[in-house]
Short mmCIF file of C-alpha atoms in Angstrom, two decimals:
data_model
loop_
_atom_site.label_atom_id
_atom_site.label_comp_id
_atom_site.label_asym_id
_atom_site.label_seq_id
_atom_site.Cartn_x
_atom_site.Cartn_y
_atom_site.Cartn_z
CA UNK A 24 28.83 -23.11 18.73
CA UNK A 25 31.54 -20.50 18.11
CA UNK A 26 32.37 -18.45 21.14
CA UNK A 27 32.35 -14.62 20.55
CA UNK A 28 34.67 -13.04 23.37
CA UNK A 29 33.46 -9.10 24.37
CA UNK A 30 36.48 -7.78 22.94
CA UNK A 31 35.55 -9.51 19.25
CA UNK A 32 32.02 -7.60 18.32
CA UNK A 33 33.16 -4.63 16.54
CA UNK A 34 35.45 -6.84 14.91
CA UNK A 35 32.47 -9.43 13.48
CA UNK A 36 31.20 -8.97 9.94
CA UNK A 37 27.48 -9.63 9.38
CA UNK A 38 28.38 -13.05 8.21
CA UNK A 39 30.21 -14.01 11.08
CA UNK A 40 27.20 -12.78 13.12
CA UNK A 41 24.78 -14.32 10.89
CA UNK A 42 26.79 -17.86 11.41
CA UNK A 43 26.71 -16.85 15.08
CA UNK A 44 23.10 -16.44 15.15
CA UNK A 45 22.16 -19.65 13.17
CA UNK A 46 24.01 -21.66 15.64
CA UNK A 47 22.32 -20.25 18.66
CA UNK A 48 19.03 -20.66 16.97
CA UNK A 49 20.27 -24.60 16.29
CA UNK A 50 19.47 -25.11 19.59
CA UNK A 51 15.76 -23.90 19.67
CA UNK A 52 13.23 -26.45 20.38
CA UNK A 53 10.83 -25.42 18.09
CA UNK A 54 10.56 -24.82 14.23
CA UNK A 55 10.25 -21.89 12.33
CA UNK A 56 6.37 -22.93 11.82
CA UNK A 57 5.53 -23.01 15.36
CA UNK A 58 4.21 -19.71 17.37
CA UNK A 59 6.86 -20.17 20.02
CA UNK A 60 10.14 -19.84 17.66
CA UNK A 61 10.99 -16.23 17.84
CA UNK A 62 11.03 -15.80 21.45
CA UNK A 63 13.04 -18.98 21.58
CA UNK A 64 15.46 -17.78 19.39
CA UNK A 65 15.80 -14.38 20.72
CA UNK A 66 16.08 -15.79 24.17
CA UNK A 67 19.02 -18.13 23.38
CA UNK A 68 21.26 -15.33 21.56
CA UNK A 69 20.24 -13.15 24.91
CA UNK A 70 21.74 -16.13 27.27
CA UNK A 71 24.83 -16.54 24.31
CA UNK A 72 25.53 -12.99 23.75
CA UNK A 73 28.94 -11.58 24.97
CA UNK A 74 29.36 -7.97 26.75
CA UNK A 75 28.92 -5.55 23.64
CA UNK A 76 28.60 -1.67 23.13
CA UNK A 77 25.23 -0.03 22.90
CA UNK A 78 25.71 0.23 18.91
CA UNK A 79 27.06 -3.45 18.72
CA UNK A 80 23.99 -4.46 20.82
CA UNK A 81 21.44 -2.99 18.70
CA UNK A 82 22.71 -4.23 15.59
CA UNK A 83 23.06 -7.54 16.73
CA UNK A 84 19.18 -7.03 17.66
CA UNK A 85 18.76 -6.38 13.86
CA UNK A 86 20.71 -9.08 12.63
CA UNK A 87 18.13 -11.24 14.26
CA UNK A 88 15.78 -10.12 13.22
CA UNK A 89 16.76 -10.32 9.66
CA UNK A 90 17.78 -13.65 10.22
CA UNK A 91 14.44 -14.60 11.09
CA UNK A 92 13.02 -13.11 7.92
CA UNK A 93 14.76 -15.32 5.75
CA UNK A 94 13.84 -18.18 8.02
CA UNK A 95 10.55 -17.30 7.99
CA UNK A 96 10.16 -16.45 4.10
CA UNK A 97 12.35 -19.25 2.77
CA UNK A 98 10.56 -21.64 4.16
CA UNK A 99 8.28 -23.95 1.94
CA UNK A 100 5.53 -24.17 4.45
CA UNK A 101 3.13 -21.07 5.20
CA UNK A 102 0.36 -21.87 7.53
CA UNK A 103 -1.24 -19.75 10.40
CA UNK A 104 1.34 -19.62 13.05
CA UNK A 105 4.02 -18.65 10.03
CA UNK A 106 2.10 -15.60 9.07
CA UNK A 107 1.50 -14.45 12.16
CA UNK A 108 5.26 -14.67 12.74
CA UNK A 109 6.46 -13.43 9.58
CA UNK A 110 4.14 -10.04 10.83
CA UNK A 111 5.73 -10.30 14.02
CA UNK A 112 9.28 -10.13 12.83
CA UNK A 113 9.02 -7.12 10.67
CA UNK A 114 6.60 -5.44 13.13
CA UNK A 115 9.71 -6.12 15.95
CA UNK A 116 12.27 -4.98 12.86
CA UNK A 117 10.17 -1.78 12.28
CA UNK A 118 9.71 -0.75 16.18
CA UNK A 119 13.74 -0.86 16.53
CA UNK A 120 14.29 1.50 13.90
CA UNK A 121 11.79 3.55 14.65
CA UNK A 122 13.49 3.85 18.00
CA UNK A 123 16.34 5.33 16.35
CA UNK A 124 20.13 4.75 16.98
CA UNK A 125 22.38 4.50 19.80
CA UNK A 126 23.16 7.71 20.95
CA UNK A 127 27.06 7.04 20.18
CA UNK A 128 26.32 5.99 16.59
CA UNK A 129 23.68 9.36 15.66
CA UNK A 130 26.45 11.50 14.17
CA UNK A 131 27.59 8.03 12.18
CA UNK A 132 25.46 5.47 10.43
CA UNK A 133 27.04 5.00 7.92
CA UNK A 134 30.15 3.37 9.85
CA UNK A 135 27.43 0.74 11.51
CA UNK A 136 25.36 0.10 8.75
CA UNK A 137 27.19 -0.22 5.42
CA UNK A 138 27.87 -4.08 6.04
CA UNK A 139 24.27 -4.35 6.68
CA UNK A 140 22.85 -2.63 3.99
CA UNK A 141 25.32 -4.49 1.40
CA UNK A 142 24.36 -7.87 3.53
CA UNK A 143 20.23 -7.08 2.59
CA UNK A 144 21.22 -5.84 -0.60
CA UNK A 145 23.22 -9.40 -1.74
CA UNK A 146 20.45 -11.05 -0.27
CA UNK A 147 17.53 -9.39 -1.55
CA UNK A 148 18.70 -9.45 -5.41
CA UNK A 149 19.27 -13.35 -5.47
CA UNK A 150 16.51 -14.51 -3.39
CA UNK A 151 13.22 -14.03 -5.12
CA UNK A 152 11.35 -14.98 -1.79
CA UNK A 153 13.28 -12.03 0.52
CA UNK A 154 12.90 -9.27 -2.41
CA UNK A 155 10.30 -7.98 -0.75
CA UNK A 156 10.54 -7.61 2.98
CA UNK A 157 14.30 -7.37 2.94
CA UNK A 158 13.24 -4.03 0.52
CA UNK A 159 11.20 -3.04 3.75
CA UNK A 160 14.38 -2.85 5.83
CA UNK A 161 16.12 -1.66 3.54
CA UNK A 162 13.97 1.40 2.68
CA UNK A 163 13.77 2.36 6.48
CA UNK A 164 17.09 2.27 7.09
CA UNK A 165 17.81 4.26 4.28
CA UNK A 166 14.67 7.07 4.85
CA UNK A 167 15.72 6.74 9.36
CA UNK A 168 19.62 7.21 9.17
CA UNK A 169 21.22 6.89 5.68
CA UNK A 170 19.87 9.83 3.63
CA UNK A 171 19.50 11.89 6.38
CA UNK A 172 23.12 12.14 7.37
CA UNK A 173 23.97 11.53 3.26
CA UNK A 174 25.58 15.49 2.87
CA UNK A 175 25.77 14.64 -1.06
CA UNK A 176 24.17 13.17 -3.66
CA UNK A 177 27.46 11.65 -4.25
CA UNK A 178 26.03 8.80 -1.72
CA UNK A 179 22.98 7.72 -3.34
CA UNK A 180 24.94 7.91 -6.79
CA UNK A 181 27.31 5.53 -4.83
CA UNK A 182 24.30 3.21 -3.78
CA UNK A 183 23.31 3.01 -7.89
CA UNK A 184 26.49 1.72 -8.51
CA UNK A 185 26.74 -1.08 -5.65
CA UNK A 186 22.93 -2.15 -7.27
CA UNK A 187 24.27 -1.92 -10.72
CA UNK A 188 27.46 -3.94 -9.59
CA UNK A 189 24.83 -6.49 -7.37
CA UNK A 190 23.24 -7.20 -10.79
CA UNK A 191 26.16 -7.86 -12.54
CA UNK A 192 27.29 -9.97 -10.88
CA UNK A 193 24.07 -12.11 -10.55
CA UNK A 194 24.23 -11.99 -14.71
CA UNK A 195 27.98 -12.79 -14.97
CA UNK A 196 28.43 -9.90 -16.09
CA UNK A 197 31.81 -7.41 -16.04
CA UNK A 198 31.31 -5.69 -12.46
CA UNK A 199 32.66 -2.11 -11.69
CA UNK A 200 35.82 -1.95 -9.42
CA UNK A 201 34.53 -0.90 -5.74
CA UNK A 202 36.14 1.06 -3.43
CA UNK A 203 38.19 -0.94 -0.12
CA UNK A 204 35.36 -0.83 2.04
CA UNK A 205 32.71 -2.02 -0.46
CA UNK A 206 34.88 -4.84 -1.94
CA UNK A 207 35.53 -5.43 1.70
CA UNK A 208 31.98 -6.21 2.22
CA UNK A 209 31.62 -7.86 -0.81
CA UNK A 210 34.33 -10.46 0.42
CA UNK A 211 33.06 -10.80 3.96
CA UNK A 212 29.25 -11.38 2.04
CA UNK A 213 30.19 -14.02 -0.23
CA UNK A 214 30.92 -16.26 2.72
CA UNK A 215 27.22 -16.02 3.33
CA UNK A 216 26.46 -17.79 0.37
CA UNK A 217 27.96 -21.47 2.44
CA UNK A 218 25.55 -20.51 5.37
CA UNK A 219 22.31 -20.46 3.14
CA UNK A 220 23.44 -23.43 1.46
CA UNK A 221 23.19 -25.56 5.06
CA UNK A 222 20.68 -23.57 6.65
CA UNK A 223 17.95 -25.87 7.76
CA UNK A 224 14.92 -23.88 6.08
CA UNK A 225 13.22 -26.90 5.34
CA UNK A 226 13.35 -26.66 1.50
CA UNK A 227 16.22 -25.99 -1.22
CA UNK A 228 13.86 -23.10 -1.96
CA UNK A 229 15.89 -21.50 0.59
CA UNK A 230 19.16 -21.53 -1.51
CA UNK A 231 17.53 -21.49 -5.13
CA UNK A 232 18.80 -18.27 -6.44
CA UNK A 233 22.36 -17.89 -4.68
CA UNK A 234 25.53 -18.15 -6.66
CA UNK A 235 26.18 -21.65 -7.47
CA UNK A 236 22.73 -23.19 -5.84
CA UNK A 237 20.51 -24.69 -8.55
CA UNK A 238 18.27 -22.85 -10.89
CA UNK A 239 18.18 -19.09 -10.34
CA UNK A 240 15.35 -17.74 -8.72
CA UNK A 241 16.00 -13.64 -8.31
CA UNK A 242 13.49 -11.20 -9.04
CA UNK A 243 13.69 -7.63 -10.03
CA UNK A 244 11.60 -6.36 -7.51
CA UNK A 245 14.12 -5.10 -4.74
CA UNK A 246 16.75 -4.08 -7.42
CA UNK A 247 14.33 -1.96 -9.13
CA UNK A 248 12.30 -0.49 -5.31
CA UNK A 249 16.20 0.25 -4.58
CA UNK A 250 16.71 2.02 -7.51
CA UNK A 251 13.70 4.12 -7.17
CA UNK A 252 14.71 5.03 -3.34
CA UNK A 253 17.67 6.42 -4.37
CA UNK A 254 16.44 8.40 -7.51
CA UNK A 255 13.96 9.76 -5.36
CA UNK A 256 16.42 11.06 -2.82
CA UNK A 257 18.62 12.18 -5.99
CA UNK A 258 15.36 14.59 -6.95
CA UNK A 259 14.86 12.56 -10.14
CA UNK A 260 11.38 12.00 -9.81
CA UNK A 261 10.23 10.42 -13.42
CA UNK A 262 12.95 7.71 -13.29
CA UNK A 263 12.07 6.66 -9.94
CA UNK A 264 8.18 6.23 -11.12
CA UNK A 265 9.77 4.47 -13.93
CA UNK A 266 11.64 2.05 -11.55
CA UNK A 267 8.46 1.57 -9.51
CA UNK A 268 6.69 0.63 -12.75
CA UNK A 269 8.83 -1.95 -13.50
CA UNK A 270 8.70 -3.17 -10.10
CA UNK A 271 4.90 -3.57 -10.26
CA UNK A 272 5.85 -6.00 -12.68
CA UNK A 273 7.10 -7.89 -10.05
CA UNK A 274 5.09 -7.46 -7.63
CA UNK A 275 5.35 -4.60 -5.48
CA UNK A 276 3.09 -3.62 -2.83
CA UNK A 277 0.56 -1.01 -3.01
CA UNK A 278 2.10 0.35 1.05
CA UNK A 279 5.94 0.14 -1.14
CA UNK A 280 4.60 2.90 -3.02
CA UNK A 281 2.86 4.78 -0.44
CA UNK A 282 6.13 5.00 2.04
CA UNK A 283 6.97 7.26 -0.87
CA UNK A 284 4.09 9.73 -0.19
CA UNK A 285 4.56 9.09 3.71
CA UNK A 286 7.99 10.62 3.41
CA UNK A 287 6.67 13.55 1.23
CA UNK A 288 4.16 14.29 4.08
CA UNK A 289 6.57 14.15 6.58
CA UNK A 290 9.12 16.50 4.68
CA UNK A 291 5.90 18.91 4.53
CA UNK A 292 6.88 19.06 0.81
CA UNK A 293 3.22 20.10 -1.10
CA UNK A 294 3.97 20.33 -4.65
CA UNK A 295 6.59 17.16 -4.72
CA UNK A 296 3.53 14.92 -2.70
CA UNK A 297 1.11 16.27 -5.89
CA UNK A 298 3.51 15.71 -8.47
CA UNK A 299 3.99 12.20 -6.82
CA UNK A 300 0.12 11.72 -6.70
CA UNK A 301 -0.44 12.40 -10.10
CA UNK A 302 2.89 9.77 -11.00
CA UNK A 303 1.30 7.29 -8.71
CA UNK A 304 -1.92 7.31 -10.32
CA UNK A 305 -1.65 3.93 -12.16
CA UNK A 306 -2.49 0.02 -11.05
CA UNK A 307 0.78 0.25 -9.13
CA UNK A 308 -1.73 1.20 -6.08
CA UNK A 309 -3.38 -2.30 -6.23
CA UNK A 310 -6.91 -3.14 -5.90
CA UNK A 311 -6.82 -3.28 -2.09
CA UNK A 312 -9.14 -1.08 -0.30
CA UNK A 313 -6.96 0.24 2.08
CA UNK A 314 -4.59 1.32 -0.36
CA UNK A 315 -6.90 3.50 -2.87
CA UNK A 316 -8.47 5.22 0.67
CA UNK A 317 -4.92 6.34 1.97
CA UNK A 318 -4.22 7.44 -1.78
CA UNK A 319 -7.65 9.77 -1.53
CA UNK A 320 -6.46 10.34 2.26
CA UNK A 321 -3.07 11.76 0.93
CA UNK A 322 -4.88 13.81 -1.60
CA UNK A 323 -7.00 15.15 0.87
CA UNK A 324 -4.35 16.85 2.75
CA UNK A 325 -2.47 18.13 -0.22
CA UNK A 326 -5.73 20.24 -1.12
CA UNK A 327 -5.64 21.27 2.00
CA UNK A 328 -2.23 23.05 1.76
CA UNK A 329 -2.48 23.71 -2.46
CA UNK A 330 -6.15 24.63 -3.43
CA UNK A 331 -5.22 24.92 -6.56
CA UNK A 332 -4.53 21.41 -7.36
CA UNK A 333 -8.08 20.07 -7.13
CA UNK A 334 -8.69 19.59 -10.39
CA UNK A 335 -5.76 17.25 -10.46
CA UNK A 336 -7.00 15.37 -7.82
CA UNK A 337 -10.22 14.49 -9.97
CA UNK A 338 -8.11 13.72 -12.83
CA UNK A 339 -5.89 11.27 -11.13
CA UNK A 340 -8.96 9.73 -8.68
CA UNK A 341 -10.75 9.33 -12.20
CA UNK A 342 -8.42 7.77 -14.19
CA UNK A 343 -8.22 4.73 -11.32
CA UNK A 344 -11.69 3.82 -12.32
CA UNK A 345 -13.05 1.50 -11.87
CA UNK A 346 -10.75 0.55 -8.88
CA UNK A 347 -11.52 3.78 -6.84
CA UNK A 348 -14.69 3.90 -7.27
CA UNK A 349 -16.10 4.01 -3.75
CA UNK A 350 -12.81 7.06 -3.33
CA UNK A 351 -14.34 8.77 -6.08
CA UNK A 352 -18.00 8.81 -4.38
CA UNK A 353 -16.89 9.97 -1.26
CA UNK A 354 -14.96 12.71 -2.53
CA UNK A 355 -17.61 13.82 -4.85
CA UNK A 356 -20.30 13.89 -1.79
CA UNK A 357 -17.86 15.70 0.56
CA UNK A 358 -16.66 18.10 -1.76
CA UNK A 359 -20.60 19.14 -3.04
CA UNK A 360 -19.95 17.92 -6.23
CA UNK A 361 -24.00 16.58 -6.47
CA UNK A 362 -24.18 16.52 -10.34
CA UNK A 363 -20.92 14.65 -11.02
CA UNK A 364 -22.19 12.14 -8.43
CA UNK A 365 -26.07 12.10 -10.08
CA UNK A 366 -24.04 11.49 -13.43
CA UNK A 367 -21.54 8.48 -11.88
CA UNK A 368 -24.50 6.73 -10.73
CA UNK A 369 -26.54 6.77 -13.66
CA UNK A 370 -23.50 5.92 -16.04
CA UNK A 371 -22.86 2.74 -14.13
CA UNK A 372 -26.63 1.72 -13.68
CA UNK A 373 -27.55 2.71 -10.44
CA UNK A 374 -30.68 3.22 -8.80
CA UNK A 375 -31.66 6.20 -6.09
CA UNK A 376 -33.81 2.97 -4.22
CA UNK A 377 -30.02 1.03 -3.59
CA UNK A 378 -29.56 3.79 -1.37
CA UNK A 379 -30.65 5.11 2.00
CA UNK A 380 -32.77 7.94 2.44
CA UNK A 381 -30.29 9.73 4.61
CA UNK A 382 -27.19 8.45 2.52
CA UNK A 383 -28.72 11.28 -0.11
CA UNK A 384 -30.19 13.79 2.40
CA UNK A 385 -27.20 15.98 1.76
CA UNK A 386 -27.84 16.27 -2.03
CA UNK A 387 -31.83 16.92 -1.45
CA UNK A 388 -30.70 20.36 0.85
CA UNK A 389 -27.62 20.90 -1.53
CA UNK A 390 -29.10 20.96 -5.07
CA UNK A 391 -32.23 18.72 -4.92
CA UNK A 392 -33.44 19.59 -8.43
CA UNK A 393 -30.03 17.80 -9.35
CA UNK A 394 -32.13 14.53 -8.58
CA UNK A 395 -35.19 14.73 -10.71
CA UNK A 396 -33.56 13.66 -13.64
CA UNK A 397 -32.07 10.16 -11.76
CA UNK A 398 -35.18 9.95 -10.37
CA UNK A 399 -37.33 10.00 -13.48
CA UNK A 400 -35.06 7.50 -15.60
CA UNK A 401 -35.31 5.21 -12.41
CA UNK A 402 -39.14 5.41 -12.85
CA UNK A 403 -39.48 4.66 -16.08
CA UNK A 404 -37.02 1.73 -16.07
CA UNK A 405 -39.09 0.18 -13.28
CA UNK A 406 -41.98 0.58 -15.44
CA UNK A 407 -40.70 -1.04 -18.33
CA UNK A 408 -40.07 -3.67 -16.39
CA UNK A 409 -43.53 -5.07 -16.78
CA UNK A 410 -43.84 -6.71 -13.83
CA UNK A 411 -45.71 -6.26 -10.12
CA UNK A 412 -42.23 -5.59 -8.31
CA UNK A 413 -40.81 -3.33 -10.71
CA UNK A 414 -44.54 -1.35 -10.45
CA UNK A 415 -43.98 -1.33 -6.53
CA UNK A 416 -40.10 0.02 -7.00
CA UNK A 417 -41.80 2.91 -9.33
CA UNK A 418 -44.63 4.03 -7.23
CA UNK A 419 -41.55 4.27 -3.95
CA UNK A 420 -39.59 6.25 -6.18
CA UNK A 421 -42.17 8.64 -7.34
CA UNK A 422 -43.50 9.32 -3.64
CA UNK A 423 -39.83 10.22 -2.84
CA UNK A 424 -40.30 12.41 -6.07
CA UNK A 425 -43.31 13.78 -4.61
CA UNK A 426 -41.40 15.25 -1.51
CA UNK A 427 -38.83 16.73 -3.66
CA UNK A 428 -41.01 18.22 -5.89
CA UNK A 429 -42.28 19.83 -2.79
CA UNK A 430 -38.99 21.14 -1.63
CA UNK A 431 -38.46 22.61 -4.76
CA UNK A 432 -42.41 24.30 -4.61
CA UNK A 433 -42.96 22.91 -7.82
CA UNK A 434 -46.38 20.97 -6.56
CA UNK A 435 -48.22 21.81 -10.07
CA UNK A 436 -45.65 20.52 -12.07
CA UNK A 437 -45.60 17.18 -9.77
CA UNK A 438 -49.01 17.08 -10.79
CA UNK A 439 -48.65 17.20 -14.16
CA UNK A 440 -45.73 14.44 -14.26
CA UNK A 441 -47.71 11.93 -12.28
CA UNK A 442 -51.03 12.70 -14.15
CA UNK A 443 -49.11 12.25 -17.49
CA UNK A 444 -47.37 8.57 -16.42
CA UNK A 445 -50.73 7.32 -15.00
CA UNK A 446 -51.94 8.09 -18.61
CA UNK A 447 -48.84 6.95 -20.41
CA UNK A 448 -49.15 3.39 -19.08
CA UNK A 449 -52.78 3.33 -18.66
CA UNK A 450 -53.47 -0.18 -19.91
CA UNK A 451 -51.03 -1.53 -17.19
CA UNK A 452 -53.54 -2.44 -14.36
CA UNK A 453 -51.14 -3.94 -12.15
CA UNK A 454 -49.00 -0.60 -12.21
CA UNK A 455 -52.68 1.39 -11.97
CA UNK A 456 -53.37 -0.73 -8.76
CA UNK A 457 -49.71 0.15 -7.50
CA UNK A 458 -50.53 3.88 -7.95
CA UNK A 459 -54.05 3.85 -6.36
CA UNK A 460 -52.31 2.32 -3.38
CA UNK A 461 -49.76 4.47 -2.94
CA UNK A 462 -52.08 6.99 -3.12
CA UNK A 463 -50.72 9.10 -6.01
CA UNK A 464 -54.02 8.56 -8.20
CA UNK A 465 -57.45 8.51 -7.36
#
């Protein structure tokens, strides 16, 4: 293993580290699919690891972190214990950042972390199976340190470029000329390429998709989540919903998108978050649960702060049906909205008996009579159903009619209905016997 000497750790590029780390983690007793392997690892760079500054520490912590990514997502097998370290890792990668900087570096992160973003960026544009969580990283770095200590757009503009450049190169294409440090990087980076190649990942999956390695296997999906980071820090909303559209394409997670709106919230920034709801309105969200709730959750607080943008909340809530269908219920109930909810559940076939008593207790005190008309199709399409069950669902229904009818001190009228469908379907006996039991006829 090479020996790194205290004086030589500002001096290391990432894939000098990155060599540095492999061969510490060469002499781990487990594998990559065992539960054991990340504390192994991190406990033999510990032992290995020269005298460094705070800042040279912390990134070295990093660097380990991302080097067990690609471990753990290049490798060809995916069981249990590789999940649960996969989470691990980018739960570990997400506490450090949150953590912040070393003091000495706060005032400069741009000095410690443009090899590192151009490392992830390389990476993550010619390895299909890193697109995605090396996007992660990238995207906190970028919202934690990067564009807050930017000063111009001039940076982000800068950031378009390097992707542009990235792809270019990837396509053979003519690349841009970039400035000392960048091409810098770019030098130091392409030496990365020989450690993939004899990384022991278990599979030549890990190398499909570098320069020069087999068949290439790159995916759009961080170049075009990059690309709408930095649009959306250059205030150029539509393009960066255009970039996340095309990155649904290829996969992009429904939380991807919602870091977006996390970032609005944070920046207390009302009308941006709505505008951003209503461009986020599409199947980009997924058809998770969780995702379509902390969609309704984010529109929940931006009505809180803009009253005036309810009605856009319906329109964008609606237009995910059917996906957000059990969003669109709630919000209907606990914003009073009784009739639009009556209406939703008869349009998609449902009955008042699929539901508890107390589940629509709040719309017999709101607006009860908004019921009788759910309740009377309900009655009649048990009916028609010509047989003993669908006689017992009827005669349930109506007694819960009967109480309504009551609250609503319309008692005569109740006993005009009920006379008039004992009549209607007088030569049903079965139904006649379910009525005489229930006690609604004599």
């Amino acid at each position: 293993m090479t020996r790194i000497e205290a004086h030589q750790g500002a001096k290391l590029s990432v894939a000098q580290w990155l060599r540095w780390i492999r061969d510490c983690a060469a002499s781990a007793n487990s594998t990559q699919h065992q539960p054991s392997y990340n504390y192994e690892v991190r406990s033999l760079v510990q032992d290995a690891m020269p005298e460094l500054s705070a800042a040279e520490e912390w990134l070295l912590e990093l660097h380990v972190g991302l080097f067990l990514l690609r471990k753990h997502w290049t490798y060809s097998y995916t069981g249990y214990y590789v999940n649960i370290a996969r989470t691990e890792t980018m739960n570990d990668i997400l506490r450090q950042l949150a953590l912040g900087l070393p003091t000495e570096t706060i005032d400069s992160p741009w000095e410690l972390l443009q090899d590192t973003i151009a490392y992830i960026r390389q990476t993550a544009m010619h390895e299909k199976a890193l697109a995605s969580v090396y996007l992660d990283v990238y995207a906190e770095l970028w919202i934690r340190f990067l564009a807050p200590s930017a000063g111009s757009p001039g940076r982000f503009e800068e950031e378009l470029t390097r992707l542009e450049n990235e792809e270019s190169r990837g396509n053979g294409g003519d690349v841009a000329e970039p400035d000392a440090a960048n091409g810098q990087m770019v030098a130091d980076l392409e030496g990365f390429e020989s450690i993939a190649a004899v990384e022991d990942v278990g599979t030549a999956r890990g190398t499909a998709g570098l320069s020069g390695s087999g068949s290439p296997k790159r995916s759009l999906l961080f170049l075009t989540g990059a690309r709408a980071w930095m649009y959306y820090w250059l205030g150029e909303d539509r393009q960066a919903w255009q970039q996340l559209e095309l990155a649904a394409q290829e996969q992009l997670k429904p939380a991807q998108v919602l870091r977006f709106l996390n970032v609005l919230e944070e920046a207390e920034d009302w009308s941006r978050l709505e505008a951003w709801m209503s461009g986020c309105a599409t199947d980009r969200l997924g058809r998770q649960y969780n995702s379509i709730q902390a969609y309704g959750s984010y529109w929940d607080i931006v009505v809180e702060h803009l009253p005036e943008t309810e009605e856009r909340m319906w329109e964008a809530i609606s237009s995910l049906l059917p996906l957000s269908r059990g969003l669109y219920e709630k919000r209907l109930l606990r914003y009073g909205r009784w009739r639009l909810w009556i209406d939703y559940q008869i349009s998609i076939g449902e009955d008042p008996l699929d539901f508890r008593v107390r589940d629509l207790q709040p719309i017999e005190k709101g607006d009860p009579e908004a019921l009788l008309p759910w309740y009377h199709q309900s009655v009649e399409r048990h009916i028609l159903l010509r047989n003993r069950d669908g006689y017992k669902r009827a005669v349930k229904l109506l007694k819960r009619l009967a109480k309504l009818y009551k609250r609503l001190k319309r008692e005569p009228r109740w006993g005009a209905y009920v006379d008039g469908i004992a009549k209607q379907y007088s030569r049903l006996r079965a139904f006649q016997e379910e009525l005489r039991k229930g006690k609604l006829i004599p």
